[in-house]
Short mmCIF file of C-alpha atoms in Angstrom, two decimals:
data_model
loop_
_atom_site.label_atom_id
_atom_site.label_comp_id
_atom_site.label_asym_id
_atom_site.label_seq_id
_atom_site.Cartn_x
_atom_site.Cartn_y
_atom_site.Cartn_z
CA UNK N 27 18.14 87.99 55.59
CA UNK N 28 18.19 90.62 58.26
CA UNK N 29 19.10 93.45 55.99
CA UNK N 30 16.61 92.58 53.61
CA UNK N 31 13.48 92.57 56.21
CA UNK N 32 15.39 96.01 57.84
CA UNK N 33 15.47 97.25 54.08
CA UNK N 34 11.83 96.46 53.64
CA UNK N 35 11.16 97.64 56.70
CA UNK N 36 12.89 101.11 55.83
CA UNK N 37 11.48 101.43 52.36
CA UNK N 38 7.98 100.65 54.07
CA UNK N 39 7.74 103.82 55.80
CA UNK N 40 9.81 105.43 52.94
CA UNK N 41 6.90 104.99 51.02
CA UNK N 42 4.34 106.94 53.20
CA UNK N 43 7.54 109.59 54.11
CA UNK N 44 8.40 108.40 57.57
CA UNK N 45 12.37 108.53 58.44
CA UNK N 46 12.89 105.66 60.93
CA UNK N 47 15.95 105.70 63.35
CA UNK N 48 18.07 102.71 62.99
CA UNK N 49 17.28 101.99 66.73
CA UNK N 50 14.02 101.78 66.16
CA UNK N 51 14.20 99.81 62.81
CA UNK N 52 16.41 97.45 64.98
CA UNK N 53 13.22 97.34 67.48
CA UNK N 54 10.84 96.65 65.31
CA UNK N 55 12.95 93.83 63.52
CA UNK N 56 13.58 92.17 66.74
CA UNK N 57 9.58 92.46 67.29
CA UNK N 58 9.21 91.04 63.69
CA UNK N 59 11.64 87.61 64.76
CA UNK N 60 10.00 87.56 68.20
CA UNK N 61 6.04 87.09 66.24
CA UNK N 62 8.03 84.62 64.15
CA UNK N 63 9.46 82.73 66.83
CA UNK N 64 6.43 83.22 68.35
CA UNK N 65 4.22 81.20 65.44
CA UNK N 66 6.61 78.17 65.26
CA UNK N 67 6.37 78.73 69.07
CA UNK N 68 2.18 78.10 68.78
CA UNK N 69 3.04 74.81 66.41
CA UNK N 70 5.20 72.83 68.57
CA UNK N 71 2.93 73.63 71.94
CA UNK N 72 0.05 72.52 69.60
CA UNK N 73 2.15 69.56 68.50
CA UNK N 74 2.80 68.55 72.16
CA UNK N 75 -0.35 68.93 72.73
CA UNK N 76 -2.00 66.22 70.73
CA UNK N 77 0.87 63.69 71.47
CA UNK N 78 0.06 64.00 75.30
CA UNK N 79 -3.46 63.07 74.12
CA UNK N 80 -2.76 60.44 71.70
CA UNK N 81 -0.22 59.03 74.37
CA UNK N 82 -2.67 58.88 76.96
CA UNK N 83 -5.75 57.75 75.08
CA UNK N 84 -5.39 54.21 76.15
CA UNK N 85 -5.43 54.91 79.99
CA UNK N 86 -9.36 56.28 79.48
CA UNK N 87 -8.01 59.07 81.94
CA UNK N 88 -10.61 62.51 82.20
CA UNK N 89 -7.61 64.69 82.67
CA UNK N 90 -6.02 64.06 79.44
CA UNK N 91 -6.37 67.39 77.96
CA UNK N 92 -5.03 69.07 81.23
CA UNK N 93 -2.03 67.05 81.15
CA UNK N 94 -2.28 67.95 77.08
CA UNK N 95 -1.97 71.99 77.77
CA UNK N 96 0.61 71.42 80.66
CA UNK N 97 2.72 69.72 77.87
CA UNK N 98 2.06 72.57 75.69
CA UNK N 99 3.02 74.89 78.19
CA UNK N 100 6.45 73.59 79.24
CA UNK N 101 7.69 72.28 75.55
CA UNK N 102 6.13 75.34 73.48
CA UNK N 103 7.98 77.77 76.50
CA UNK N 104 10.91 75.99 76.55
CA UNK N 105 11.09 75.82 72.74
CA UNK N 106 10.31 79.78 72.58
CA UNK N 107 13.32 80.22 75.30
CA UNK N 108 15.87 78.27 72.83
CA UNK N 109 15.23 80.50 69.98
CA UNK N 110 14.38 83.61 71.33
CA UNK N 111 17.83 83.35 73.49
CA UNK N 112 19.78 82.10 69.85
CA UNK N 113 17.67 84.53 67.44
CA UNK N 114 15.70 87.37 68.95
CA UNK N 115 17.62 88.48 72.18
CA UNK N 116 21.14 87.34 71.23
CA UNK N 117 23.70 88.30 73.58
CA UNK N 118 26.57 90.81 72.92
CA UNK N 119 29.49 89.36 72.31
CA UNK N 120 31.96 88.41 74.91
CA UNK N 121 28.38 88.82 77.05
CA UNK N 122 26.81 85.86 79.25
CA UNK N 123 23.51 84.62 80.13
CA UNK N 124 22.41 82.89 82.99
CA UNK N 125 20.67 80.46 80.58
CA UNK N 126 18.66 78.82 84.20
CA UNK N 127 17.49 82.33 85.19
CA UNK N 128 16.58 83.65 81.91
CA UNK N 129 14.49 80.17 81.08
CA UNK N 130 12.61 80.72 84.54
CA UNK N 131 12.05 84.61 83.66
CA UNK N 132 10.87 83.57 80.05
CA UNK N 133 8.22 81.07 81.93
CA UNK N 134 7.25 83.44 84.28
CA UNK N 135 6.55 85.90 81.55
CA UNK N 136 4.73 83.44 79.49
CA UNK N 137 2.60 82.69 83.20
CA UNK N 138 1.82 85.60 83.19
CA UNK N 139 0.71 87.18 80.41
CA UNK N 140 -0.62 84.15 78.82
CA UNK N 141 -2.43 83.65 81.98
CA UNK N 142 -3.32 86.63 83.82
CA UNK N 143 -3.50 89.55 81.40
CA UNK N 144 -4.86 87.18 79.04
CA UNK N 145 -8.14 86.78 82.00
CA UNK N 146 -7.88 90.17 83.07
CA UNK N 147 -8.08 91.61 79.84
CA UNK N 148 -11.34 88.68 78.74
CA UNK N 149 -13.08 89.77 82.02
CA UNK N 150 -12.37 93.66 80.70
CA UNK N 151 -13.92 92.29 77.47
CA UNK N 152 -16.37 90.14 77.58
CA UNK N 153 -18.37 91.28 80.75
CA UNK N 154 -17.44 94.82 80.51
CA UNK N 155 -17.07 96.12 77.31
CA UNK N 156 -19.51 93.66 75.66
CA UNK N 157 -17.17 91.72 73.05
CA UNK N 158 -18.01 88.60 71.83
CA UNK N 159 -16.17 85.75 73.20
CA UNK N 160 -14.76 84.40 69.73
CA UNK N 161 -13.34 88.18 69.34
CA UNK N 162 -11.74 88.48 72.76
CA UNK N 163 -8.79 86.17 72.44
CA UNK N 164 -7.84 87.75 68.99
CA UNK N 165 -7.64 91.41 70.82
CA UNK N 166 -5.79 89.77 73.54
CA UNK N 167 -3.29 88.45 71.51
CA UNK N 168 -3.00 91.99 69.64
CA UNK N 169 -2.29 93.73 73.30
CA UNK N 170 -0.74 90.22 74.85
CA UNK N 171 2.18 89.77 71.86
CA UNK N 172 3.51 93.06 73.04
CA UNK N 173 3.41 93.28 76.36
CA UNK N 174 5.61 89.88 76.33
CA UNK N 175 7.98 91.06 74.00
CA UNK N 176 9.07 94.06 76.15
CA UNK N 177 9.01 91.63 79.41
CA UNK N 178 11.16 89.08 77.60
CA UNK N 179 13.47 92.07 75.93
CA UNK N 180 13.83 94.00 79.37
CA UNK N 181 13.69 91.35 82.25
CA UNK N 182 13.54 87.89 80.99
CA UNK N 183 16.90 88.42 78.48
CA UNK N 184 17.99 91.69 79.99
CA UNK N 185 18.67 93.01 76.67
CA UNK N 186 17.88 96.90 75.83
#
């Protein structure tokens, strides 16, 4: 499977002339299975989501969905950590990760770009630049996914 997404990859900018380094190719597969892990990483904190609300629909409780994106948080995170650390940012071999520190990094870098860039760059936005607040999100996700690849590639996994 990875040589066929690399060879697509390759054949991709073969078409419009572009020779692509094999380092870079490597990048931008890595990228690829980060978005991927990513997506499944969006289901399962969606999933926990609506079970912390169905679990706590009995108890009439107003903080339901707060307790509902907390959930989301920690499983869709931790979920993200296992695969990232197994499929995007493996280690070399004979290498070892500090699978505690790493997990903290990976929440830290989820903290903050899902929560601070992501309201730095709305306030930018939406009361700066004049975007509509149904567009905003989209564009932070477009300059978010990136940023937290290279701080879960450099810091959080240590992996260059």
């Amino acid at each position: 499977m990875d040589n066929f997404i690399k060879n697509i990859l390759k054949k991709s900018f073969g078409i419009i002339r572009i020779d692509i380094e094999p380092k870079i190719l490597d990048d931008m597969y890595q990228f690829i299975k980060f978005i991927i892990v990513g997506l499944s990483n969006t289901v399962v904190g969606y999933i926990a989501n609506i079970v912390t609300l169905i679990l706590l629909k009995d108890y009439n409780v107003g903080w339901d969905y707060f307790a509902g994106n907390i959930s989301s948080f920690i499983f869709g995170v931790l979920w993200s950590y296992y695969w990232n650390s197994k499929y995007v940012f493996k280690t070399a071999k004979g290498e070892k990760r500090n699978h505690f520190v790493s997990l903290i990094k990976t929440y830290l870098s989820y903290a903050f770009t899902g929560l601070v860039l992501n309201n730095v760059f709305s306030y930018i936005l939406v009361d700066i630049l004049n975007v509509s607040k149904l567009i905003a999100p989209l564009i932070n996700m477009i300059l978010g996914i990136p940023i937290n690849f290279l701080i879960n590639k450099l810091w959080a996994f240590n992996s260059k």
